[in-house]
Structures are given as structure tokens and as C-alpha cells.
């Protein structure tokens, strides 16, 4: 909304000029009407989803205006993005084939065009998907430790406990088997959380800026908790999702939420809550003692107990 308002305010077109084409004046009026309608819809919960569509209509009117002023033909009108109409009008037509199907020409947004060109997974299509195509989609990671790795680590822990018992430290073998795995996992997990918070805090101090996120939909997190999903549009036009816990799931979401946006290299980005400058340092300070204490316990058991057993 802010960017489009600035674009209108700084636009060089003057509808009162004698040489202004009449149809260009109509385009200018359409752009202003779209901005006014989007401003009203922005503050109404039931109409907030219309804001992107209204802004797109205003942008289309400005594109038509500039084409008429330059004496050029009007640009081609494409339908909404094939994969998700919430992406807005398509910008290009590409050839694409579903799993096991023939290639066809589809209209997609700029972000999905980049995904298809780079071979990256695109967002799920809003169109009905066949069972064959659904089966071919890659499984969603559940965030757990892969089974082969878990079995391998368990085997190493059992082997270490057996070696410790053979060295004469049977109580140490039992403690190492029971405690070392948990303390090591705690050290690794808390270390990852602290490192992630530190990286986000550093990016926030260097390149982070406040922006507005628009409510997109209500959803359920991978852990089964209700959440509201907000969307931030970055400078490249790509939409970044920012999920927020919805509590019991019965409360109505706020239409617009202030967030911190962290641009990253390669066109990616990340949206954080408005409280990030406060809770990121607290997360680091609270996690460091857990990392240090669990690491000390793990090192005492592995390989500390073995070294003590061999030296005694």
C-alpha cells in the first residue's frame, strides 16, 4: 500500500495537461479508485484479502496509462498464476508438465517462473491433483533425526558403554549409556537454537527493517498447533510466509501485523516478529548456559570416563 501510494504521488502524469489522452485520464482515475478501494479494504477484516487484487488492478491501470502516453500497444493480459491465484496475475507463460503428463503452456507469476527455470520445487498447485502426481511429490520433512543416523549413534553409544565396562568402569558405562545420549542431544539442539538466534540477531542489526505483513490464511503447524500465516512481499516480488501462533485458534487474526524482515543473499528472506530485538538476545542468553552445561556433562562422560578408566 505504501509503495503504491508513493508511486502515485511521484508519477509524472498530469490529467489536466491539454495533450493528455482521454483514455490515459481514465486509466489514471482507475488507478486512484483502486488505491482508495484498497485503503478501505485494508481496515476491514472481511475484505483484507481483496487488497492485493485491488493493488494489482491499480498497477495494471498505470501500465496501461504509460503505454498510451508512449503511444505503444497495451501489454498482454494474463490470468492469475496457475499454481496459486493468491500470487496475483501471471507475468510470463512457460511450458510445464505434471508428473506423468504432457507439457502444456501455463501462465505463472515471476517467482514460480524462477523456480521452474532453476528446477526448484514450486508451490503446490491450487488445481486438483491426481493420485499419481500426489504420490510423486517429495515427502515433507518432519524435522526428526533420520532413522539410519539414529541407529548409528545408538550403536556407537552402546559400543562406547561396552568398552567402558571392559575397562573396569561398569557404573560409568551405565551412566554413559543412560545420560550421555540425552545430554549430547540437548547440547546439539540448544547449540543449534543459539546459533540460529545469533545469526538472526546479526542479520537484524545489519540489514533488518520493519515492514507490514498481511494475513493470508489460518493453518495447522506440523506439531498440530493452530496458527495464522502472514505474508510479506520482498523487493523481488516474492512472498515470504510468517506464521504466528493462534492460541486456541478461535480468535480472529489481525489483518495487518508489523514484522521485521531480514533480506538474505540469493533473493531469499525471513520474517520475524516485532518483538525479535528483545527475545533474540534473551534466547541467546538463556540458551548459552544450557549449551555449556550439557556440553560439559557430555565431555565428562564421553570420552572423559574412558580416559579416567584407562589412567587409573
PDB file of C-alpha atoms in Angstrom:
ATOM      1  CA  UNK A   1       0.000   0.000   0.000  1.00  0.00           C
ATOM      2  CA  UNK A   2       2.761   2.430   0.927  1.00  0.00           C
ATOM      3  CA  UNK A   3       4.811   1.692  -2.198  1.00  0.00           C
ATOM      4  CA  UNK A   4       1.798   2.082  -4.485  1.00  0.00           C
ATOM      5  CA  UNK A   5       0.792   5.334  -2.781  1.00  0.00           C
ATOM      6  CA  UNK A   6       4.322   6.707  -3.268  1.00  0.00           C
ATOM      7  CA  UNK A   7       4.232   5.604  -6.899  1.00  0.00           C
ATOM      8  CA  UNK A   8       1.015   7.570  -7.452  1.00  0.00           C
ATOM      9  CA  UNK A   9       2.338  10.621  -5.617  1.00  0.00           C
ATOM     10  CA  UNK A  10       5.587  10.704  -7.618  1.00  0.00           C
ATOM     11  CA  UNK A  11       4.073   9.827 -11.001  1.00  0.00           C
ATOM     12  CA  UNK A  12       4.727  12.424 -13.714  1.00  0.00           C
ATOM     13  CA  UNK A  13       1.309  12.109 -15.368  1.00  0.00           C
ATOM     14  CA  UNK A  14      -0.885  15.215 -15.065  1.00  0.00           C
ATOM     15  CA  UNK A  15      -4.504  14.573 -16.114  1.00  0.00           C
ATOM     16  CA  UNK A  16      -5.083  18.299 -16.591  1.00  0.00           C
ATOM     17  CA  UNK A  17      -2.479  18.685 -19.345  1.00  0.00           C
ATOM     18  CA  UNK A  18      -4.005  19.629 -22.705  1.00  0.00           C
ATOM     19  CA  UNK A  19      -2.198  16.818 -24.528  1.00  0.00           C
ATOM     20  CA  UNK A  20      -3.177  14.037 -22.108  1.00  0.00           C
ATOM     21  CA  UNK A  21      -5.030  11.238 -23.949  1.00  0.00           C
ATOM     22  CA  UNK A  22      -8.581  10.829 -22.700  1.00  0.00           C
ATOM     23  CA  UNK A  23      -8.155   7.092 -22.210  1.00  0.00           C
ATOM     24  CA  UNK A  24      -4.971   7.756 -20.215  1.00  0.00           C
ATOM     25  CA  UNK A  25      -7.017  10.017 -17.935  1.00  0.00           C
ATOM     26  CA  UNK A  26      -9.463   7.138 -17.492  1.00  0.00           C
ATOM     27  CA  UNK A  27      -6.529   4.836 -16.604  1.00  0.00           C
ATOM     28  CA  UNK A  28      -5.324   7.386 -14.035  1.00  0.00           C
ATOM     29  CA  UNK A  29      -8.805   7.506 -12.500  1.00  0.00           C
ATOM     30  CA  UNK A  30      -8.877   3.679 -12.343  1.00  0.00           C
ATOM     31  CA  UNK A  31      -5.543   3.670 -10.532  1.00  0.00           C
ATOM     32  CA  UNK A  32      -6.758   6.219  -7.968  1.00  0.00           C
ATOM     33  CA  UNK A  33     -10.039   4.355  -7.467  1.00  0.00           C
ATOM     34  CA  UNK A  34      -8.155   1.085  -6.923  1.00  0.00           C
ATOM     35  CA  UNK A  35      -5.924   2.741  -4.319  1.00  0.00           C
ATOM     36  CA  UNK A  36      -8.917   4.201  -2.467  1.00  0.00           C
ATOM     37  CA  UNK A  37     -10.742   0.855  -2.531  1.00  0.00           C
ATOM     38  CA  UNK A  38      -7.637  -0.956  -1.273  1.00  0.00           C
ATOM     39  CA  UNK A  39      -7.246   1.603   1.544  1.00  0.00           C
ATOM     40  CA  UNK A  40     -10.806   0.951   2.696  1.00  0.00           C
ATOM     41  CA  UNK A  41     -10.477  -2.827   2.393  1.00  0.00           C
ATOM     42  CA  UNK A  42      -7.228  -2.800   4.356  1.00  0.00           C
ATOM     43  CA  UNK A  43      -9.074  -1.895   7.552  1.00  0.00           C
ATOM     44  CA  UNK A  44     -11.933  -4.361   7.150  1.00  0.00           C
ATOM     45  CA  UNK A  45     -11.235  -7.924   8.196  1.00  0.00           C
ATOM     46  CA  UNK A  46     -13.661  -9.480   5.707  1.00  0.00           C
ATOM     47  CA  UNK A  47     -12.211  -7.502   2.788  1.00  0.00           C
ATOM     48  CA  UNK A  48      -8.484  -7.530   3.560  1.00  0.00           C
ATOM     49  CA  UNK A  49      -7.904 -10.431   1.158  1.00  0.00           C
ATOM     50  CA  UNK A  50      -9.057  -8.154  -1.678  1.00  0.00           C
ATOM     51  CA  UNK A  51      -6.184  -5.709  -1.128  1.00  0.00           C
ATOM     52  CA  UNK A  52      -3.593  -7.498  -3.353  1.00  0.00           C
ATOM     53  CA  UNK A  53      -6.154  -7.845  -6.143  1.00  0.00           C
ATOM     54  CA  UNK A  54      -7.116  -4.153  -5.926  1.00  0.00           C
ATOM     55  CA  UNK A  55      -3.495  -3.039  -5.904  1.00  0.00           C
ATOM     56  CA  UNK A  56      -2.804  -5.238  -8.918  1.00  0.00           C
ATOM     57  CA  UNK A  57      -5.708  -3.580 -10.727  1.00  0.00           C
ATOM     58  CA  UNK A  58      -4.206  -0.197  -9.894  1.00  0.00           C
ATOM     59  CA  UNK A  59      -0.786  -1.265 -11.171  1.00  0.00           C
ATOM     60  CA  UNK A  60      -2.363  -2.577 -14.370  1.00  0.00           C
ATOM     61  CA  UNK A  61      -4.068   0.774 -14.861  1.00  0.00           C
ATOM     62  CA  UNK A  62      -0.734   2.580 -14.517  1.00  0.00           C
ATOM     63  CA  UNK A  63       0.886   0.189 -17.014  1.00  0.00           C
ATOM     64  CA  UNK A  64      -1.915   0.923 -19.485  1.00  0.00           C
ATOM     65  CA  UNK A  65      -1.532   4.650 -18.848  1.00  0.00           C
ATOM     66  CA  UNK A  66       2.197   4.625 -19.566  1.00  0.00           C
ATOM     67  CA  UNK A  67       1.643   2.590 -22.729  1.00  0.00           C
ATOM     68  CA  UNK A  68      -0.965   5.063 -24.002  1.00  0.00           C
ATOM     69  CA  UNK A  69       1.226   8.093 -23.213  1.00  0.00           C
ATOM     70  CA  UNK A  70       4.168   6.476 -25.039  1.00  0.00           C
ATOM     71  CA  UNK A  71       1.963   5.541 -27.988  1.00  0.00           C
ATOM     72  CA  UNK A  72       2.651   1.838 -27.553  1.00  0.00           C
ATOM     73  CA  UNK A  73       0.183  -1.074 -27.664  1.00  0.00           C
ATOM     74  CA  UNK A  74      -1.356  -2.157 -24.387  1.00  0.00           C
ATOM     75  CA  UNK A  75       0.502  -5.017 -22.677  1.00  0.00           C
ATOM     76  CA  UNK A  76      -0.818  -8.557 -22.789  1.00  0.00           C
ATOM     77  CA  UNK A  77      -3.238  -9.501 -20.021  1.00  0.00           C
ATOM     78  CA  UNK A  78      -2.519 -12.858 -18.406  1.00  0.00           C
ATOM     79  CA  UNK A  79      -4.729 -14.831 -15.989  1.00  0.00           C
ATOM     80  CA  UNK A  80      -3.803 -15.338 -12.320  1.00  0.00           C
ATOM     81  CA  UNK A  81      -0.814 -17.577 -11.557  1.00  0.00           C
ATOM     82  CA  UNK A  82      -1.582 -21.193 -12.444  1.00  0.00           C
ATOM     83  CA  UNK A  83      -0.123 -22.596  -9.215  1.00  0.00           C
ATOM     84  CA  UNK A  84      -1.906 -20.223  -6.827  1.00  0.00           C
ATOM     85  CA  UNK A  85      -4.204 -17.319  -7.663  1.00  0.00           C
ATOM     86  CA  UNK A  86      -3.032 -15.563  -4.479  1.00  0.00           C
ATOM     87  CA  UNK A  87       0.289 -14.944  -6.271  1.00  0.00           C
ATOM     88  CA  UNK A  88      -1.542 -12.383  -8.390  1.00  0.00           C
ATOM     89  CA  UNK A  89      -1.644 -12.045 -12.192  1.00  0.00           C
ATOM     90  CA  UNK A  90       0.879 -14.106 -14.126  1.00  0.00           C
ATOM     91  CA  UNK A  91       3.839 -12.362 -15.727  1.00  0.00           C
ATOM     92  CA  UNK A  92       5.025 -14.962 -18.223  1.00  0.00           C
ATOM     93  CA  UNK A  93       3.928 -18.139 -19.973  1.00  0.00           C
ATOM     94  CA  UNK A  94       6.106 -21.259 -19.635  1.00  0.00           C
ATOM     95  CA  UNK A  95       5.904 -24.883 -20.661  1.00  0.00           C
ATOM     96  CA  UNK A  96       5.301 -27.254 -17.730  1.00  0.00           C
ATOM     97  CA  UNK A  97       4.207 -30.847 -17.279  1.00  0.00           C
ATOM     98  CA  UNK A  98       2.757 -32.543 -14.204  1.00  0.00           C
ATOM     99  CA  UNK A  99       4.178 -35.865 -13.122  1.00  0.00           C
ATOM    100  CA  UNK A 100       3.411 -38.390 -15.852  1.00  0.00           C
ATOM    101  CA  UNK A 101       1.639 -35.808 -18.017  1.00  0.00           C
ATOM    102  CA  UNK A 102       2.375 -33.965 -21.232  1.00  0.00           C
ATOM    103  CA  UNK A 103       3.850 -30.485 -21.329  1.00  0.00           C
ATOM    104  CA  UNK A 104       1.440 -27.618 -21.714  1.00  0.00           C
ATOM    105  CA  UNK A 105       1.671 -23.819 -21.776  1.00  0.00           C
ATOM    106  CA  UNK A 106       0.717 -22.254 -18.420  1.00  0.00           C
ATOM    107  CA  UNK A 107       0.805 -18.691 -17.097  1.00  0.00           C
ATOM    108  CA  UNK A 108       2.794 -18.261 -13.865  1.00  0.00           C
ATOM    109  CA  UNK A 109       3.983 -15.459 -11.623  1.00  0.00           C
ATOM    110  CA  UNK A 110       7.601 -14.274 -11.660  1.00  0.00           C
ATOM    111  CA  UNK A 111       8.534 -16.255  -8.528  1.00  0.00           C
ATOM    112  CA  UNK A 112       7.206 -19.569  -9.884  1.00  0.00           C
ATOM    113  CA  UNK A 113       8.862 -18.873 -13.231  1.00  0.00           C
ATOM    114  CA  UNK A 114      12.206 -18.626 -11.423  1.00  0.00           C
ATOM    115  CA  UNK A 115      11.501 -21.857  -9.514  1.00  0.00           C
ATOM    116  CA  UNK A 116      10.703 -23.747 -12.709  1.00  0.00           C
ATOM    117  CA  UNK A 117      13.742 -22.339 -14.504  1.00  0.00           C
ATOM    118  CA  UNK A 118      16.076 -23.274 -11.640  1.00  0.00           C
ATOM    119  CA  UNK A 119      14.483 -26.683 -11.122  1.00  0.00           C
ATOM    120  CA  UNK A 120      13.461 -25.853  -7.560  1.00  0.00           C
ATOM    121  CA  UNK A 121      10.177 -27.199  -6.125  1.00  0.00           C
ATOM    122  CA  UNK A 122       7.348 -24.769  -6.863  1.00  0.00           C
ATOM    123  CA  UNK A 123       4.469 -24.029  -4.549  1.00  0.00           C
ATOM    124  CA  UNK A 124       1.669 -26.604  -4.633  1.00  0.00           C
ATOM    125  CA  UNK A 125      -0.892 -26.073  -7.373  1.00  0.00           C
ATOM    126  CA  UNK A 126      -4.364 -24.962  -6.383  1.00  0.00           C
ATOM    127  CA  UNK A 127      -5.777 -27.217  -9.113  1.00  0.00           C
ATOM    128  CA  UNK A 128      -6.970 -30.791  -8.402  1.00  0.00           C
ATOM    129  CA  UNK A 129      -4.039 -33.187  -8.297  1.00  0.00           C
ATOM    130  CA  UNK A 130      -4.208 -36.773  -9.452  1.00  0.00           C
ATOM    131  CA  UNK A 131      -3.284 -39.569  -7.066  1.00  0.00           C
ATOM    132  CA  UNK A 132      -0.279 -40.408  -9.252  1.00  0.00           C
ATOM    133  CA  UNK A 133       1.026 -36.837  -9.102  1.00  0.00           C
ATOM    134  CA  UNK A 134       0.390 -36.629  -5.356  1.00  0.00           C
ATOM    135  CA  UNK A 135       2.371 -39.820  -4.782  1.00  0.00           C
ATOM    136  CA  UNK A 136       5.285 -38.389  -6.758  1.00  0.00           C
ATOM    137  CA  UNK A 137       5.628 -35.309  -4.564  1.00  0.00           C
ATOM    138  CA  UNK A 138       8.603 -35.445  -2.177  1.00  0.00           C
ATOM    139  CA  UNK A 139       7.674 -36.267   1.421  1.00  0.00           C
ATOM    140  CA  UNK A 140       7.580 -33.353   3.803  1.00  0.00           C
ATOM    141  CA  UNK A 141      10.413 -33.468   6.310  1.00  0.00           C
ATOM    142  CA  UNK A 142       9.181 -33.924   9.843  1.00  0.00           C
ATOM    143  CA  UNK A 143      12.268 -32.422  11.452  1.00  0.00           C
ATOM    144  CA  UNK A 144      13.198 -35.668  13.222  1.00  0.00           C
ATOM    145  CA  UNK A 145      16.535 -37.437  13.100  1.00  0.00           C
ATOM    146  CA  UNK A 146      16.744 -39.834  10.123  1.00  0.00           C
ATOM    147  CA  UNK A 147      16.458 -43.466  11.212  1.00  0.00           C
ATOM    148  CA  UNK A 148      19.900 -44.604   9.895  1.00  0.00           C
ATOM    149  CA  UNK A 149      21.622 -41.798  11.809  1.00  0.00           C
ATOM    150  CA  UNK A 150      19.692 -42.592  14.993  1.00  0.00           C
ATOM    151  CA  UNK A 151      20.593 -46.290  14.726  1.00  0.00           C
ATOM    152  CA  UNK A 152      24.235 -45.441  14.053  1.00  0.00           C
ATOM    153  CA  UNK A 153      24.514 -43.116  17.054  1.00  0.00           C
ATOM    154  CA  UNK A 154      22.806 -45.666  19.297  1.00  0.00           C
ATOM    155  CA  UNK A 155      25.256 -48.338  18.123  1.00  0.00           C
ATOM    156  CA  UNK A 156      28.230 -46.055  18.866  1.00  0.00           C
ATOM    157  CA  UNK A 157      26.845 -45.295  22.324  1.00  0.00           C
ATOM    158  CA  UNK A 158      26.372 -48.990  23.075  1.00  0.00           C
ATOM    159  CA  UNK A 159      29.890 -49.683  21.811  1.00  0.00           C
ATOM    160  CA  UNK A 160      31.359 -46.956  23.999  1.00  0.00           C
ATOM    161  CA  UNK A 161      29.482 -48.224  27.074  1.00  0.00           C
ATOM    162  CA  UNK A 162      30.734 -51.752  26.367  1.00  0.00           C
ATOM    163  CA  UNK A 163      34.321 -50.526  26.025  1.00  0.00           C
ATOM    164  CA  UNK A 164      33.980 -48.565  29.257  1.00  0.00           C
ATOM    165  CA  UNK A 165      32.676 -51.661  31.074  1.00  0.00           C
ATOM    166  CA  UNK A 166      35.561 -53.715  29.654  1.00  0.00           C
ATOM    167  CA  UNK A 167      37.972 -51.095  31.012  1.00  0.00           C
ATOM    168  CA  UNK A 168      36.575 -51.728  34.508  1.00  0.00           C
ATOM    169  CA  UNK A 169      34.218 -48.787  34.897  1.00  0.00           C
ATOM    170  CA  UNK A 170      30.836 -50.575  34.971  1.00  0.00           C
ATOM    171  CA  UNK A 171      28.975 -47.753  36.808  1.00  0.00           C
ATOM    172  CA  UNK A 172      30.432 -45.248  34.340  1.00  0.00           C
ATOM    173  CA  UNK A 173      29.271 -47.438  31.442  1.00  0.00           C
ATOM    174  CA  UNK A 174      25.719 -47.443  32.779  1.00  0.00           C
ATOM    175  CA  UNK A 175      25.714 -43.670  33.382  1.00  0.00           C
ATOM    176  CA  UNK A 176      27.242 -43.007  29.974  1.00  0.00           C
ATOM    177  CA  UNK A 177      24.609 -45.113  28.223  1.00  0.00           C
ATOM    178  CA  UNK A 178      21.685 -43.522  30.077  1.00  0.00           C
ATOM    179  CA  UNK A 179      22.823 -39.899  30.394  1.00  0.00           C
ATOM    180  CA  UNK A 180      25.332 -39.221  27.624  1.00  0.00           C
ATOM    181  CA  UNK A 181      22.851 -39.600  24.772  1.00  0.00           C
ATOM    182  CA  UNK A 182      20.381 -37.200  26.351  1.00  0.00           C
ATOM    183  CA  UNK A 183      22.992 -34.628  27.326  1.00  0.00           C
ATOM    184  CA  UNK A 184      24.617 -34.808  23.889  1.00  0.00           C
ATOM    185  CA  UNK A 185      21.287 -34.349  22.151  1.00  0.00           C
ATOM    186  CA  UNK A 186      20.460 -31.434  24.456  1.00  0.00           C
ATOM    187  CA  UNK A 187      23.833 -29.827  23.735  1.00  0.00           C
ATOM    188  CA  UNK A 188      23.364 -30.177  19.976  1.00  0.00           C
ATOM    189  CA  UNK A 189      19.778 -28.922  19.960  1.00  0.00           C
ATOM    190  CA  UNK A 190      20.382 -25.964  22.246  1.00  0.00           C
ATOM    191  CA  UNK A 191      23.548 -25.122  20.282  1.00  0.00           C
ATOM    192  CA  UNK A 192      21.576 -25.019  17.038  1.00  0.00           C
ATOM    193  CA  UNK A 193      18.922 -22.802  18.607  1.00  0.00           C
ATOM    194  CA  UNK A 194      21.517 -20.390  19.985  1.00  0.00           C
ATOM    195  CA  UNK A 195      23.387 -20.303  16.660  1.00  0.00           C
ATOM    196  CA  UNK A 196      20.153 -19.647  14.766  1.00  0.00           C
ATOM    197  CA  UNK A 197      19.181 -16.841  17.146  1.00  0.00           C
ATOM    198  CA  UNK A 198      22.655 -15.317  16.902  1.00  0.00           C
ATOM    199  CA  UNK A 199      22.550 -15.418  13.088  1.00  0.00           C
ATOM    200  CA  UNK A 200      19.099 -13.792  13.034  1.00  0.00           C
ATOM    201  CA  UNK A 201      20.189 -11.113  15.515  1.00  0.00           C
ATOM    202  CA  UNK A 202      23.288 -10.303  13.435  1.00  0.00           C
ATOM    203  CA  UNK A 203      21.207 -10.098  10.241  1.00  0.00           C
ATOM    204  CA  UNK A 204      18.636  -7.960  12.073  1.00  0.00           C
ATOM    205  CA  UNK A 205      21.298  -5.453  13.166  1.00  0.00           C
ATOM    206  CA  UNK A 206      22.883  -5.304   9.708  1.00  0.00           C
ATOM    207  CA  UNK A 207      20.025  -5.401   7.193  1.00  0.00           C
ATOM    208  CA  UNK A 208      16.731  -5.853   9.044  1.00  0.00           C
ATOM    209  CA  UNK A 209      13.891  -3.380   8.565  1.00  0.00           C
ATOM    210  CA  UNK A 210      10.319  -3.024   9.776  1.00  0.00           C
ATOM    211  CA  UNK A 211       7.522  -3.789   7.340  1.00  0.00           C
ATOM    212  CA  UNK A 212       3.894  -4.886   7.260  1.00  0.00           C
ATOM    213  CA  UNK A 213       2.702  -8.492   6.907  1.00  0.00           C
ATOM    214  CA  UNK A 214      -0.796  -9.220   5.605  1.00  0.00           C
ATOM    215  CA  UNK A 215      -2.927 -12.058   6.944  1.00  0.00           C
ATOM    216  CA  UNK A 216      -3.152 -14.847   4.338  1.00  0.00           C
ATOM    217  CA  UNK A 217      -4.818 -17.841   5.963  1.00  0.00           C
ATOM    218  CA  UNK A 218      -5.235 -19.913   9.114  1.00  0.00           C
ATOM    219  CA  UNK A 219      -3.393 -23.213   9.208  1.00  0.00           C
ATOM    220  CA  UNK A 220      -2.138 -26.004  11.439  1.00  0.00           C
ATOM    221  CA  UNK A 221       1.574 -26.287  12.226  1.00  0.00           C
ATOM    222  CA  UNK A 222       3.486 -29.593  11.758  1.00  0.00           C
ATOM    223  CA  UNK A 223       3.106 -30.066  15.523  1.00  0.00           C
ATOM    224  CA  UNK A 224      -0.693 -29.779  15.341  1.00  0.00           C
ATOM    225  CA  UNK A 225      -0.985 -26.255  16.805  1.00  0.00           C
ATOM    226  CA  UNK A 226      -3.291 -23.644  15.291  1.00  0.00           C
ATOM    227  CA  UNK A 227      -1.524 -20.723  13.667  1.00  0.00           C
ATOM    228  CA  UNK A 228      -2.193 -17.691  11.491  1.00  0.00           C
ATOM    229  CA  UNK A 229       0.007 -17.294   8.417  1.00  0.00           C
ATOM    230  CA  UNK A 230       1.003 -13.776   7.376  1.00  0.00           C
ATOM    231  CA  UNK A 231       2.694 -12.869   4.097  1.00  0.00           C
ATOM    232  CA  UNK A 232       5.470 -10.354   3.428  1.00  0.00           C
ATOM    233  CA  UNK A 233       6.290  -9.323  -0.146  1.00  0.00           C
ATOM    234  CA  UNK A 234      10.015  -8.640  -0.558  1.00  0.00           C
ATOM    235  CA  UNK A 235      11.739  -6.314  -3.015  1.00  0.00           C
ATOM    236  CA  UNK A 236      11.905  -9.016  -5.707  1.00  0.00           C
ATOM    237  CA  UNK A 237       8.144  -9.593  -5.544  1.00  0.00           C
ATOM    238  CA  UNK A 238       8.393 -12.964  -3.798  1.00  0.00           C
ATOM    239  CA  UNK A 239       6.075 -13.668  -0.916  1.00  0.00           C
ATOM    240  CA  UNK A 240       7.523 -14.870   2.395  1.00  0.00           C
ATOM    241  CA  UNK A 241       5.305 -16.544   4.975  1.00  0.00           C
ATOM    242  CA  UNK A 242       5.441 -15.578   8.642  1.00  0.00           C
ATOM    243  CA  UNK A 243       3.417 -17.997  10.836  1.00  0.00           C
ATOM    244  CA  UNK A 244       2.182 -16.854  14.211  1.00  0.00           C
ATOM    245  CA  UNK A 245       0.674 -18.981  16.984  1.00  0.00           C
ATOM    246  CA  UNK A 246      -3.118 -18.625  17.107  1.00  0.00           C
ATOM    247  CA  UNK A 247      -3.633 -19.727  20.719  1.00  0.00           C
ATOM    248  CA  UNK A 248      -6.855 -21.689  20.923  1.00  0.00           C
ATOM    249  CA  UNK A 249      -7.496 -20.988  17.250  1.00  0.00           C
ATOM    250  CA  UNK A 250     -10.826 -19.265  17.952  1.00  0.00           C
ATOM    251  CA  UNK A 251      -9.584 -15.663  17.934  1.00  0.00           C
ATOM    252  CA  UNK A 252      -9.824 -13.593  14.783  1.00  0.00           C
ATOM    253  CA  UNK A 253      -6.438 -12.746  13.262  1.00  0.00           C
ATOM    254  CA  UNK A 254      -5.204  -9.168  12.988  1.00  0.00           C
ATOM    255  CA  UNK A 255      -5.429  -8.132   9.306  1.00  0.00           C
ATOM    256  CA  UNK A 256      -2.032  -6.383   9.309  1.00  0.00           C
ATOM    257  CA  UNK A 257       0.899  -7.192  11.596  1.00  0.00           C
ATOM    258  CA  UNK A 258       4.199  -5.372  11.962  1.00  0.00           C
ATOM    259  CA  UNK A 259       7.232  -7.641  11.474  1.00  0.00           C
ATOM    260  CA  UNK A 260      10.993  -7.436  10.975  1.00  0.00           C
ATOM    261  CA  UNK A 261      12.135  -8.571   7.532  1.00  0.00           C
ATOM    262  CA  UNK A 262      15.661  -9.962   7.020  1.00  0.00           C
ATOM    263  CA  UNK A 263      16.779  -9.983   3.366  1.00  0.00           C
ATOM    264  CA  UNK A 264      19.361 -12.652   2.535  1.00  0.00           C
ATOM    265  CA  UNK A 265      21.668 -13.410  -0.360  1.00  0.00           C
ATOM    266  CA  UNK A 266      20.271 -15.252  -3.336  1.00  0.00           C
ATOM    267  CA  UNK A 267      16.902 -13.495  -3.196  1.00  0.00           C
ATOM    268  CA  UNK A 268      15.732 -15.290  -0.059  1.00  0.00           C
ATOM    269  CA  UNK A 269      14.476 -13.673   3.094  1.00  0.00           C
ATOM    270  CA  UNK A 270      12.964 -14.251   6.512  1.00  0.00           C
ATOM    271  CA  UNK A 271      10.222 -12.535   8.504  1.00  0.00           C
ATOM    272  CA  UNK A 272      10.444 -12.253  12.307  1.00  0.00           C
ATOM    273  CA  UNK A 273       8.006 -10.913  14.879  1.00  0.00           C
ATOM    274  CA  UNK A 274       8.115  -7.302  16.018  1.00  0.00           C
ATOM    275  CA  UNK A 275       9.497  -8.482  19.389  1.00  0.00           C
ATOM    276  CA  UNK A 276      12.601 -10.033  17.804  1.00  0.00           C
ATOM    277  CA  UNK A 277      15.053  -7.329  19.027  1.00  0.00           C
ATOM    278  CA  UNK A 278      14.047  -8.315  22.578  1.00  0.00           C
ATOM    279  CA  UNK A 279      13.542 -12.079  22.506  1.00  0.00           C
ATOM    280  CA  UNK A 280      16.514 -12.945  20.274  1.00  0.00           C
ATOM    281  CA  UNK A 281      19.089 -11.714  22.867  1.00  0.00           C
ATOM    282  CA  UNK A 282      17.060 -13.372  25.645  1.00  0.00           C
ATOM    283  CA  UNK A 283      17.042 -16.622  23.680  1.00  0.00           C
ATOM    284  CA  UNK A 284      20.827 -16.444  23.306  1.00  0.00           C
ATOM    285  CA  UNK A 285      21.439 -15.590  26.967  1.00  0.00           C
ATOM    286  CA  UNK A 286      19.048 -18.293  28.143  1.00  0.00           C
ATOM    287  CA  UNK A 287      20.427 -20.936  25.803  1.00  0.00           C
ATOM    288  CA  UNK A 288      24.146 -20.446  26.436  1.00  0.00           C
ATOM    289  CA  UNK A 289      24.108 -21.904  29.990  1.00  0.00           C
ATOM    290  CA  UNK A 290      22.219 -24.941  28.685  1.00  0.00           C
ATOM    291  CA  UNK A 291      24.744 -25.417  25.872  1.00  0.00           C
ATOM    292  CA  UNK A 292      27.743 -25.107  28.183  1.00  0.00           C
ATOM    293  CA  UNK A 293      26.408 -27.321  30.977  1.00  0.00           C
ATOM    294  CA  UNK A 294      25.175 -30.103  28.685  1.00  0.00           C
ATOM    295  CA  UNK A 295      28.447 -29.992  26.733  1.00  0.00           C
ATOM    296  CA  UNK A 296      30.479 -30.315  29.946  1.00  0.00           C
ATOM    297  CA  UNK A 297      28.384 -33.318  31.066  1.00  0.00           C
ATOM    298  CA  UNK A 298      28.728 -34.977  27.662  1.00  0.00           C
ATOM    299  CA  UNK A 299      32.507 -34.453  27.512  1.00  0.00           C
ATOM    300  CA  UNK A 300      32.878 -35.782  31.053  1.00  0.00           C
ATOM    301  CA  UNK A 301      31.092 -38.974  30.069  1.00  0.00           C
ATOM    302  CA  UNK A 302      32.442 -39.221  26.506  1.00  0.00           C
ATOM    303  CA  UNK A 303      35.427 -39.524  26.444  1.00  0.00           C
ATOM    304  CA  UNK A 304      36.223 -38.310  29.984  1.00  0.00           C
ATOM    305  CA  UNK A 305      35.203 -41.513  31.819  1.00  0.00           C
ATOM    306  CA  UNK A 306      37.192 -43.638  29.387  1.00  0.00           C
ATOM    307  CA  UNK A 307      40.328 -41.538  29.900  1.00  0.00           C
ATOM    308  CA  UNK A 308      39.896 -41.782  33.696  1.00  0.00           C
ATOM    309  CA  UNK A 309      39.353 -45.550  33.472  1.00  0.00           C
ATOM    310  CA  UNK A 310      42.493 -46.042  31.349  1.00  0.00           C
ATOM    311  CA  UNK A 311      44.664 -43.872  33.598  1.00  0.00           C
ATOM    312  CA  UNK A 312      43.503 -45.435  36.853  1.00  0.00           C
TER     313      UNK A 312
END
